[in-house]
Coordinates of C-alpha atoms in Angstrom, one line a residue:
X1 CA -7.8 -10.1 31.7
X2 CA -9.8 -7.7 33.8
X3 CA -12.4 -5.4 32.1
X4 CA -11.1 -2.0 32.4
X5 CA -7.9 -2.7 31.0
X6 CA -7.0 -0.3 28.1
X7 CA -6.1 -1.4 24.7
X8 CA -4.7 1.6 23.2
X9 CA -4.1 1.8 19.1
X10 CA -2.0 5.0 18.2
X11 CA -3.3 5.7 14.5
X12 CA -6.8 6.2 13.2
X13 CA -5.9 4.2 10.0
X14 CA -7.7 1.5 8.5
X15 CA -5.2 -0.6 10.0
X16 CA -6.2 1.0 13.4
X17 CA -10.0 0.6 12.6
X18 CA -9.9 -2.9 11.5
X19 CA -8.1 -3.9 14.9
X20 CA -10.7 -2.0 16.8
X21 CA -13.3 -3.8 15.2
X22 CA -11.5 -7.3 15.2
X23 CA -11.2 -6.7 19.7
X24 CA -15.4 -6.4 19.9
X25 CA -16.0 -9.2 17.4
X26 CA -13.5 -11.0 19.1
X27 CA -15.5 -10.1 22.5
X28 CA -12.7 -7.9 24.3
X29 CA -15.0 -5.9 26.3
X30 CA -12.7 -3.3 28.1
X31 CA -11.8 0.0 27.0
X32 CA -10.8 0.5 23.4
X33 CA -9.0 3.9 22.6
X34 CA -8.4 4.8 18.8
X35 CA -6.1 7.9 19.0
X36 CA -5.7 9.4 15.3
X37 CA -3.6 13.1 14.6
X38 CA -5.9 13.7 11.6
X39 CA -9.4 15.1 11.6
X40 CA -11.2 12.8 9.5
X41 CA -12.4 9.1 11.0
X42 CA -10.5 6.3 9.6
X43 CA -10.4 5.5 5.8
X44 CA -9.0 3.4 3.3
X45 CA -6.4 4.7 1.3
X46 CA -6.5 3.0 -2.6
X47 CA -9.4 5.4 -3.3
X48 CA -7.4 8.4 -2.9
X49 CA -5.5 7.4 -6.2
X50 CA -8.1 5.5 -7.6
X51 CA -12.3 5.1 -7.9
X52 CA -12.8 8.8 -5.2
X53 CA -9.6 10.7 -8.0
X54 CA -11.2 9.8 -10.8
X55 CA -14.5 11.4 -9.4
X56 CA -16.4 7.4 -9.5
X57 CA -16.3 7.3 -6.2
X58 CA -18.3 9.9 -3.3
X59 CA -16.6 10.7 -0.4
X60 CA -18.4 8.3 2.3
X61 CA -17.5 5.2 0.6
X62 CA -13.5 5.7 1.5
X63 CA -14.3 5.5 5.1
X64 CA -13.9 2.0 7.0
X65 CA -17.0 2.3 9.3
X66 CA -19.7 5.0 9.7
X67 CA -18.8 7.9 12.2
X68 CA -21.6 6.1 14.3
X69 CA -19.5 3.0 14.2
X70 CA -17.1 3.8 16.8
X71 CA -19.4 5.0 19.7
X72 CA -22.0 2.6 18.7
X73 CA -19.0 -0.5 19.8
X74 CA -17.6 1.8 22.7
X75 CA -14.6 2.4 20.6
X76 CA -13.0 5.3 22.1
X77 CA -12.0 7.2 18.5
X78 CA -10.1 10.8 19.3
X79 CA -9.7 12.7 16.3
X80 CA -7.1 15.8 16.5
X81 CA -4.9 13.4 19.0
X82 CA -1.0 13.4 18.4
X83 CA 0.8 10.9 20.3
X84 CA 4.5 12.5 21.1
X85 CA 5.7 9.3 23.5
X86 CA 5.7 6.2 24.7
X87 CA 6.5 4.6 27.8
X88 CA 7.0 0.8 27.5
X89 CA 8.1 0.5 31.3
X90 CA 4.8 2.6 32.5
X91 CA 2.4 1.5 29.8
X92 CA 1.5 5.0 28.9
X93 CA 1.5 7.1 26.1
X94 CA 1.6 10.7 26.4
X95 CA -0.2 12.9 23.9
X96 CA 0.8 16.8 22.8
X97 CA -1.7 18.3 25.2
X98 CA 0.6 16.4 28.0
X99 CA -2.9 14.1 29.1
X100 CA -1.2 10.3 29.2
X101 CA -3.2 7.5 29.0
X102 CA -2.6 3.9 30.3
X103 CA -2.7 1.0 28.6
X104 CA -2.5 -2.8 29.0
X105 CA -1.5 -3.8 25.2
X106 CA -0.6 -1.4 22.7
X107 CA -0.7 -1.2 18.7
X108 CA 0.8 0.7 16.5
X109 CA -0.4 1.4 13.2
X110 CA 1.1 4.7 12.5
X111 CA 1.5 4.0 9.0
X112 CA 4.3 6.0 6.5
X113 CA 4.2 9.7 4.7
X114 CA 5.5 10.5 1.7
X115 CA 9.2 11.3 1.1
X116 CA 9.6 14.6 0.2
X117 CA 11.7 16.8 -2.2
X118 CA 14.4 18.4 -1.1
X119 CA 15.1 20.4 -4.4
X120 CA 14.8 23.9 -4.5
X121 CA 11.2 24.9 -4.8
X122 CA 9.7 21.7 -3.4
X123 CA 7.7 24.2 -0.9
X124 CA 6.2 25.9 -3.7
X125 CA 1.9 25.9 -3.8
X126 CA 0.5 23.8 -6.2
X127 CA 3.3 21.0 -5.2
X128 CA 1.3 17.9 -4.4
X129 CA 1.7 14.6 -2.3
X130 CA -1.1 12.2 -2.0
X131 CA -1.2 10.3 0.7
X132 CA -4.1 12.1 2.7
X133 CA -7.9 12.6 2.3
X134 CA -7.0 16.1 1.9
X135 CA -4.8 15.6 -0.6
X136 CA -6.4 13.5 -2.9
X137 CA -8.8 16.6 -2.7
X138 CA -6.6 19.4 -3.6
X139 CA -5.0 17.3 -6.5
X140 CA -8.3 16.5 -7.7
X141 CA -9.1 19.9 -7.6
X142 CA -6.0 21.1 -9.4
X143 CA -7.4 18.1 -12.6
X144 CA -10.4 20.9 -13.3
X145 CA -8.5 24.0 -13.2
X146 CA -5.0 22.5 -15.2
X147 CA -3.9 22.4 -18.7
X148 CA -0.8 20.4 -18.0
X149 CA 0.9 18.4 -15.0
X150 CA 4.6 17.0 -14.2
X151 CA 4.2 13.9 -12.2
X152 CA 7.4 12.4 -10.5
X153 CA 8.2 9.2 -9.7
X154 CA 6.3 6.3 -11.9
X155 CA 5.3 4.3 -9.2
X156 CA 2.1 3.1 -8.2
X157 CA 1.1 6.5 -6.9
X158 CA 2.4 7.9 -9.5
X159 CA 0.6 6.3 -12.0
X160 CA -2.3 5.8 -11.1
X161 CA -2.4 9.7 -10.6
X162 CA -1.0 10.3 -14.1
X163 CA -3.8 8.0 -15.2
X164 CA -6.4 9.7 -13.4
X165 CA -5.2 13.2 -14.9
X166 CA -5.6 11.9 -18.4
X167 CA -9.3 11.2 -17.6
X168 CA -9.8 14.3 -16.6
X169 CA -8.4 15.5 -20.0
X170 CA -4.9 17.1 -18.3
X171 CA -1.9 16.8 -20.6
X172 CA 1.1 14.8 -18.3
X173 CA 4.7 14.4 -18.1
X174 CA 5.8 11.9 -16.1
X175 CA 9.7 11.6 -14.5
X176 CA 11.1 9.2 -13.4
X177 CA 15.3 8.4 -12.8
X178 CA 15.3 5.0 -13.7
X179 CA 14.7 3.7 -16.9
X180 CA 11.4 2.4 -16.6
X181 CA 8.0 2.5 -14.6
X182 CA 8.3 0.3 -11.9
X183 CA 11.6 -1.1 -12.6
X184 CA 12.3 -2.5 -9.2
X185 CA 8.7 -3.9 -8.6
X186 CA 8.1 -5.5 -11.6
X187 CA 11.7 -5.9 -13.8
X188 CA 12.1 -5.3 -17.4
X189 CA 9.4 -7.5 -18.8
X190 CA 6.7 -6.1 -17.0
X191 CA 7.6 -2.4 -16.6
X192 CA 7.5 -2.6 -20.4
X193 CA 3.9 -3.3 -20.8
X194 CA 3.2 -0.4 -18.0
X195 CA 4.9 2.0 -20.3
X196 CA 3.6 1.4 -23.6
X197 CA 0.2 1.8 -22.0
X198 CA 0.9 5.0 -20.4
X199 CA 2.4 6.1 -23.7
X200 CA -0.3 4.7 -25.6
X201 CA -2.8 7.3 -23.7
X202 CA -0.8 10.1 -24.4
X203 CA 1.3 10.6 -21.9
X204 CA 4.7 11.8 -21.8
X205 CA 7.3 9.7 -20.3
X206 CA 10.7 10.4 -19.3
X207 CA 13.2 8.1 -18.4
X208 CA 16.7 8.6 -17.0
X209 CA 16.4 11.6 -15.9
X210 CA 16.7 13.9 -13.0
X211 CA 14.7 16.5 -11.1
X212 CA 17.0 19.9 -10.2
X213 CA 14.3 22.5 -9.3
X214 CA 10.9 23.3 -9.2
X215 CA 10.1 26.5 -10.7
X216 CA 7.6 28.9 -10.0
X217 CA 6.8 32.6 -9.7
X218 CA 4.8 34.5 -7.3
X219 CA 4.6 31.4 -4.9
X220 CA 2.9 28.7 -7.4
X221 CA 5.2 26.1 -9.0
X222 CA 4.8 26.8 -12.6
X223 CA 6.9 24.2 -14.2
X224 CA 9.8 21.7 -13.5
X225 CA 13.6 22.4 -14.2
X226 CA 15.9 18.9 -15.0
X227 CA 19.4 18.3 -14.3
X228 CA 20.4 18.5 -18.2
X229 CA 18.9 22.1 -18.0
X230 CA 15.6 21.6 -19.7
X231 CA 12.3 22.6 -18.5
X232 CA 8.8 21.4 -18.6
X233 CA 5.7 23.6 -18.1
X234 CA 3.3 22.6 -15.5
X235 CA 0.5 24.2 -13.4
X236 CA 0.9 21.1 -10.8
X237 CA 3.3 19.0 -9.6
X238 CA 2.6 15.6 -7.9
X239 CA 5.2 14.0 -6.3
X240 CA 5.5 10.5 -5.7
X241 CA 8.5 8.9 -5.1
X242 CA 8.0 6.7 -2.2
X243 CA 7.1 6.6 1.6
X244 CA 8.8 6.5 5.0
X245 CA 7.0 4.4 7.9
X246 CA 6.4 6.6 10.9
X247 CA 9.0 4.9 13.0
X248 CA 9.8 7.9 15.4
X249 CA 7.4 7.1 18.5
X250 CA 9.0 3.1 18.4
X251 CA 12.7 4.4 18.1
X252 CA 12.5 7.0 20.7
X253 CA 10.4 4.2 23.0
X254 CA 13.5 1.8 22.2
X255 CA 11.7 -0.7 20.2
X256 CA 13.5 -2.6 17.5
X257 CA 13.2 -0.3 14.4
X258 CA 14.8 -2.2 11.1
X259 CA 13.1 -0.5 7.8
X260 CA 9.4 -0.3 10.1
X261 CA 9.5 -1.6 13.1
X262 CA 10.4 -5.0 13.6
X263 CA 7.4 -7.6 14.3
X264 CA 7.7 -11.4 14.9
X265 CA 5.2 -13.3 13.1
X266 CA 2.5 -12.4 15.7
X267 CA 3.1 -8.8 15.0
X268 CA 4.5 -8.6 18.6
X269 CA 7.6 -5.5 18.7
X270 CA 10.8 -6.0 21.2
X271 CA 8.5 -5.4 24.0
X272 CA 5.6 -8.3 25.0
X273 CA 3.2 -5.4 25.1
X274 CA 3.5 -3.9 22.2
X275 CA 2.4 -4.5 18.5
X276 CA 2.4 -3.2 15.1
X277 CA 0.7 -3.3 11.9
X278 CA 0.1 -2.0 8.1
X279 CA 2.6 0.4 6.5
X280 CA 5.0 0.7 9.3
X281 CA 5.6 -3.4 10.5
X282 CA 8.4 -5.1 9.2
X283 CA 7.3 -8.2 9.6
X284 CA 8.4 -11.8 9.8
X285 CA 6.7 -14.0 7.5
X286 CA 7.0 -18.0 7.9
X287 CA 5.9 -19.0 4.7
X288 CA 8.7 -16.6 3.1
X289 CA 11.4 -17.3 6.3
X290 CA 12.5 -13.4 6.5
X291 CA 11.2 -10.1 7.9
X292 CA 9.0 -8.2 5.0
X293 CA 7.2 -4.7 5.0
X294 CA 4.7 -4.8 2.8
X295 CA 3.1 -1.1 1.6
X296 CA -0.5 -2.3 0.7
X297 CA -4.2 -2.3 1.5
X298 CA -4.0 -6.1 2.0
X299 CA -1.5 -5.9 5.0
X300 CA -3.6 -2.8 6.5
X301 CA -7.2 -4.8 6.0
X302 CA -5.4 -7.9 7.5
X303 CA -2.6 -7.9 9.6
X304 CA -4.4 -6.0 12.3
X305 CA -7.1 -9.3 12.5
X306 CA -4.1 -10.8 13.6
X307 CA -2.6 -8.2 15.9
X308 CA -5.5 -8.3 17.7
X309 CA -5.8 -11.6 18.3
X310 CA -2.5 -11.9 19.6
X311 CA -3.1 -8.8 21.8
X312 CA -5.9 -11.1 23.3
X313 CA -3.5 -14.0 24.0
X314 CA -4.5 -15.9 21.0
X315 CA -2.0 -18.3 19.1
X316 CA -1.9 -16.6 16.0
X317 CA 0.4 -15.7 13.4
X318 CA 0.3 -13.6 9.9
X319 CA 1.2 -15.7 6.8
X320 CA -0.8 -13.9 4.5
X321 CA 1.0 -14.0 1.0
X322 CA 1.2 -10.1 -0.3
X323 CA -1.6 -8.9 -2.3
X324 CA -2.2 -5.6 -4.1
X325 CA -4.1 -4.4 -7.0
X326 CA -4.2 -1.5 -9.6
X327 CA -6.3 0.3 -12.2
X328 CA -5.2 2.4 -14.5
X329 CA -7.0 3.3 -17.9
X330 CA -8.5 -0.2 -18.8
X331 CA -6.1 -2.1 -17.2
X332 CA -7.0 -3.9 -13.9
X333 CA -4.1 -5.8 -12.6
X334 CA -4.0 -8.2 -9.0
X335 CA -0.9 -9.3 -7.9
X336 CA 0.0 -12.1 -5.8
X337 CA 3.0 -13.3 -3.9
X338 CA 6.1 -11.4 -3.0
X339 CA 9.9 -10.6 -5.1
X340 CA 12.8 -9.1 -4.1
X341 CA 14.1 -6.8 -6.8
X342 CA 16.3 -9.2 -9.0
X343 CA 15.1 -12.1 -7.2
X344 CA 14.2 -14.2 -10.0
X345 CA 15.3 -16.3 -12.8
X346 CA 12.9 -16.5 -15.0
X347 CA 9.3 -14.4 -16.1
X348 CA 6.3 -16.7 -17.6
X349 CA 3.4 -15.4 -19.5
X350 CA 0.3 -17.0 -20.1
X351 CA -1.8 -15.0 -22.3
X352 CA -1.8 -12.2 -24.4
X353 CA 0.4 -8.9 -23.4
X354 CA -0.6 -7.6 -26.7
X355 CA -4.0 -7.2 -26.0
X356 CA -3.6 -6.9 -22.2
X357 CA -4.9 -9.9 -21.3
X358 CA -2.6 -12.2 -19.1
X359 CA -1.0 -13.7 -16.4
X360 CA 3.2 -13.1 -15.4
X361 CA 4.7 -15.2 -13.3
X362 CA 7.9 -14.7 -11.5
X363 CA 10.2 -18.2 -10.5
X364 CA 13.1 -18.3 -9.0
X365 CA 14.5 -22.3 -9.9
X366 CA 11.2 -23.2 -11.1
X367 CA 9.1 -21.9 -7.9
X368 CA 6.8 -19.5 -8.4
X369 CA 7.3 -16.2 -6.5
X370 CA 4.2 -13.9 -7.5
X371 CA 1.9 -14.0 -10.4
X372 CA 0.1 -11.0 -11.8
X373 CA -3.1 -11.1 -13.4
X374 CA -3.9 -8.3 -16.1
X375 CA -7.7 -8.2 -17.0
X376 CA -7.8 -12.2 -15.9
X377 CA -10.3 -12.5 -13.3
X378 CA -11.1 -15.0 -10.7
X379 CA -7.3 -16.7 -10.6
X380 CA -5.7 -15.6 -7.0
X381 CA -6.4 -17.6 -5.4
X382 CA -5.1 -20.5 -7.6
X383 CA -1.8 -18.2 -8.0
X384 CA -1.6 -17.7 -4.4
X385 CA -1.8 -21.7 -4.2
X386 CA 1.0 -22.2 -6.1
X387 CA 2.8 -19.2 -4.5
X388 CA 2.5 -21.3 -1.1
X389 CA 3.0 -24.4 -2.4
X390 CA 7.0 -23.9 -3.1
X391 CA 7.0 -26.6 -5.2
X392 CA 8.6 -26.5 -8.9
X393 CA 6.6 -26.1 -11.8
X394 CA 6.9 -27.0 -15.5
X395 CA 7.5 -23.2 -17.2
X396 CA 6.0 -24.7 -20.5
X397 CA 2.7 -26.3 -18.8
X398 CA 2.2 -22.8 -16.7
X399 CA 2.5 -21.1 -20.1
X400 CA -0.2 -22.9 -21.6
X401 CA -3.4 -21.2 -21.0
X402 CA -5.1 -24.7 -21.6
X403 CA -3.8 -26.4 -18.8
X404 CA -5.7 -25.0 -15.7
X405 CA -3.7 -23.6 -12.9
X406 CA -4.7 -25.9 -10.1
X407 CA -3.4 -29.2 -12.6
X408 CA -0.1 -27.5 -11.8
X409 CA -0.6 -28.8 -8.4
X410 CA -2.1 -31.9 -9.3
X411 CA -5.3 -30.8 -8.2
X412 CA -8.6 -31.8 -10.5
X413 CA -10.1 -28.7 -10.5
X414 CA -10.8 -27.5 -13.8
X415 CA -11.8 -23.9 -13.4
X416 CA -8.7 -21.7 -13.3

């Protein structure tokens, strides 16, 4: 491959950084451009809801690399830099000031943004999506100055923010239409546990029910109005009720857009030339046999190792099993694997769910699917083994918090 050809990565994620970085370490030693429409340099996301909300975190340790980073590897970062089309058949993408820039392979990592409201009043001030540096700022900013805050959606995002606002000593009401916290993630069993300790902590949730307006008066949202015609008081609203990958730069290029855009297992689109990664690649897994988009930090930190490997003519391909992880209160949670909602038969817990101290496991005909540790350290990758290994297990035997994980397998190992 000659020298000056361009690799070009549209999104200044940490998807977009990690593949950057993985080209130089991987000894690519043409032109690199990073091209991101925000003004801050790449950064990692979980903080935003997490360690830099609750105030535990300072603002430099969310970003992947120091500023110095990028010119420092000849990484060509441009902040400010909105990419409006590509051109498959001219290897070009064309930018809102109208420059174009050439490139030899191109990735995507253009990740997702929130979906948004469409009630009346969704436009009001002091109506809050996190997704964003900025916003994790401005919601943090609305803990100190708020008596009470309506949170909608109990989802990750949502709870982890509803937990951070009880921290900071903010009464919260949380919404959500089905009837419990992440009901399609987790099914019944789990969701239970997340909701006894949200309620347990003193907040204020609401199942079943249905968001018809957001009021407010002179501009600022001031409360929340329900489809049953009550209202709840609130000097903030957060919304989070799920994201949308930025597909509209692959769809209007004529790439293969199928709930993200649609990867093979070397993260390679419809065209040879093009790739994606993170948020916005639906992704064919071999280990699993179908196309998955996974939503997490994992996928973003290593899916673009891959990418970028390929993009260099390597034989690789992403089997990663899906990996994510909360905190909320003094719960810390890891979870490991991957399950379609109502895709198993059967949850197993060894442990306590009293005390909050155990591991679920999901099996679908005596396979397990995912396994979530809760306060259990030092056990995924054991899960993840028996994730991978799609062999049946003994649902009694992976109870029983004496037998260690790995016998499962009939493995020796004594130590998980």
């Amino acid at each position: 491959m000659a020298t000056n050809a361009a690799f070009v990565i549209v999104g200044a994620s940490l998807a977009g950084a990690k593949a950057a970085q993985t080209l130089r370490e991987e000894n690519f030693d043409g032109p690199v451009v990073l091209l991101g429409e925000e003004s801050e340099h790449p950064y990692e996301r979980p903080p935003l809801s997490k360690g830099y909300l609750l105030g535990k975190d300072e603002r430099d340790t969310v970003y992947v690399h120091p500023a110095q980073w990028y010119p420092e590897h000849d990484v060509d970062l441009r902040l400010g830099a909105t990419v409006t089309a590509i051109d498959p058949a001219g290897h070009e993408v064309t930018l809102a000031d109208g420059s174009r820039i050439g490139y030899e392979k191109l990735l995507l990592t253009t990740g997702s943004s929130p979906r948004r409201l469409t009630v009346p009043g969704a436009d009001l001030e002091a109506v809050h999506y996190l997704r964003r540096l900025a916003d994790s700022d401005r919601i943090k900013e609305s803990f100190a100055s708020a008596t009470r805050i309506v949170v909608i959606g109990a989802g990750w995002i949502g709870l982890e923010t509803a937990a951070a606002a009880r921290a900071a000593g903010v009464e919260v009401t949380v919404l959500e239409m089905a009837e419990l916290p992440l009901l399609r993630v987790l099914g019944r069993e789990v969701s239970q546990i997340f909701a006894d300790l949200h309620t347990e902590h003193g907040v204020d949730l609401r199942f079943g029910v249905q968001v018809a307006e957001i009021t407010g008066a002179d501009g600022r949202a001031n409360g929340v109005m329900l489809a049953d015609g009550s209202r709840i008081d609130a000097d903030a609203v957060i919304v989070g009720v799920g994201i949308t990958p930025n597909t509209q730069l692959a769809d209007a290029a004529g790439l293969e857009v199928d709930n993200g855009i649609r990867v093979d297992a070397h993260l390679r689109t419809s065209h040879p030339d093009i790739y994606a990664a993170g948020d916005v690649a639906n992704a064919f897994h071999p280990l699993l046999g179908k196309h998955i988009r996974v939503e997490h930090w994992a996928n973003a930190v290593n899916q673009p190792h891959v990418a970028a490997k390929a993009m260099l003519g390597q034989d690789v391909a992403y089997d990663r099993v899906p990996y994510f992880f909360t905190d909320q209160y003094d719960l810390g949670m890891e979870y490991t694997g991957y399950v379609e909602p109502g895709g198993y038969d059967q949850v197993v817990f060894r442990g306590r769910t009293d005390t909050r101290e155990f591991i679920a496991f999901w099996l679908a005909e005596g396979r397990v699917l995912a396994g979530m540790n809760v306060n259990v350290w030092d056990v995924t990758d054991p899960i993840r083994d028996l994730v991978t290994s799609r062999r049946p297990v003994d649902a009694k035997r992976l109870a029983d918090s004496d037998v260690p994980l790995a016998h499962l397998l009939g493995r020796p190992d004594t130590t998980a």
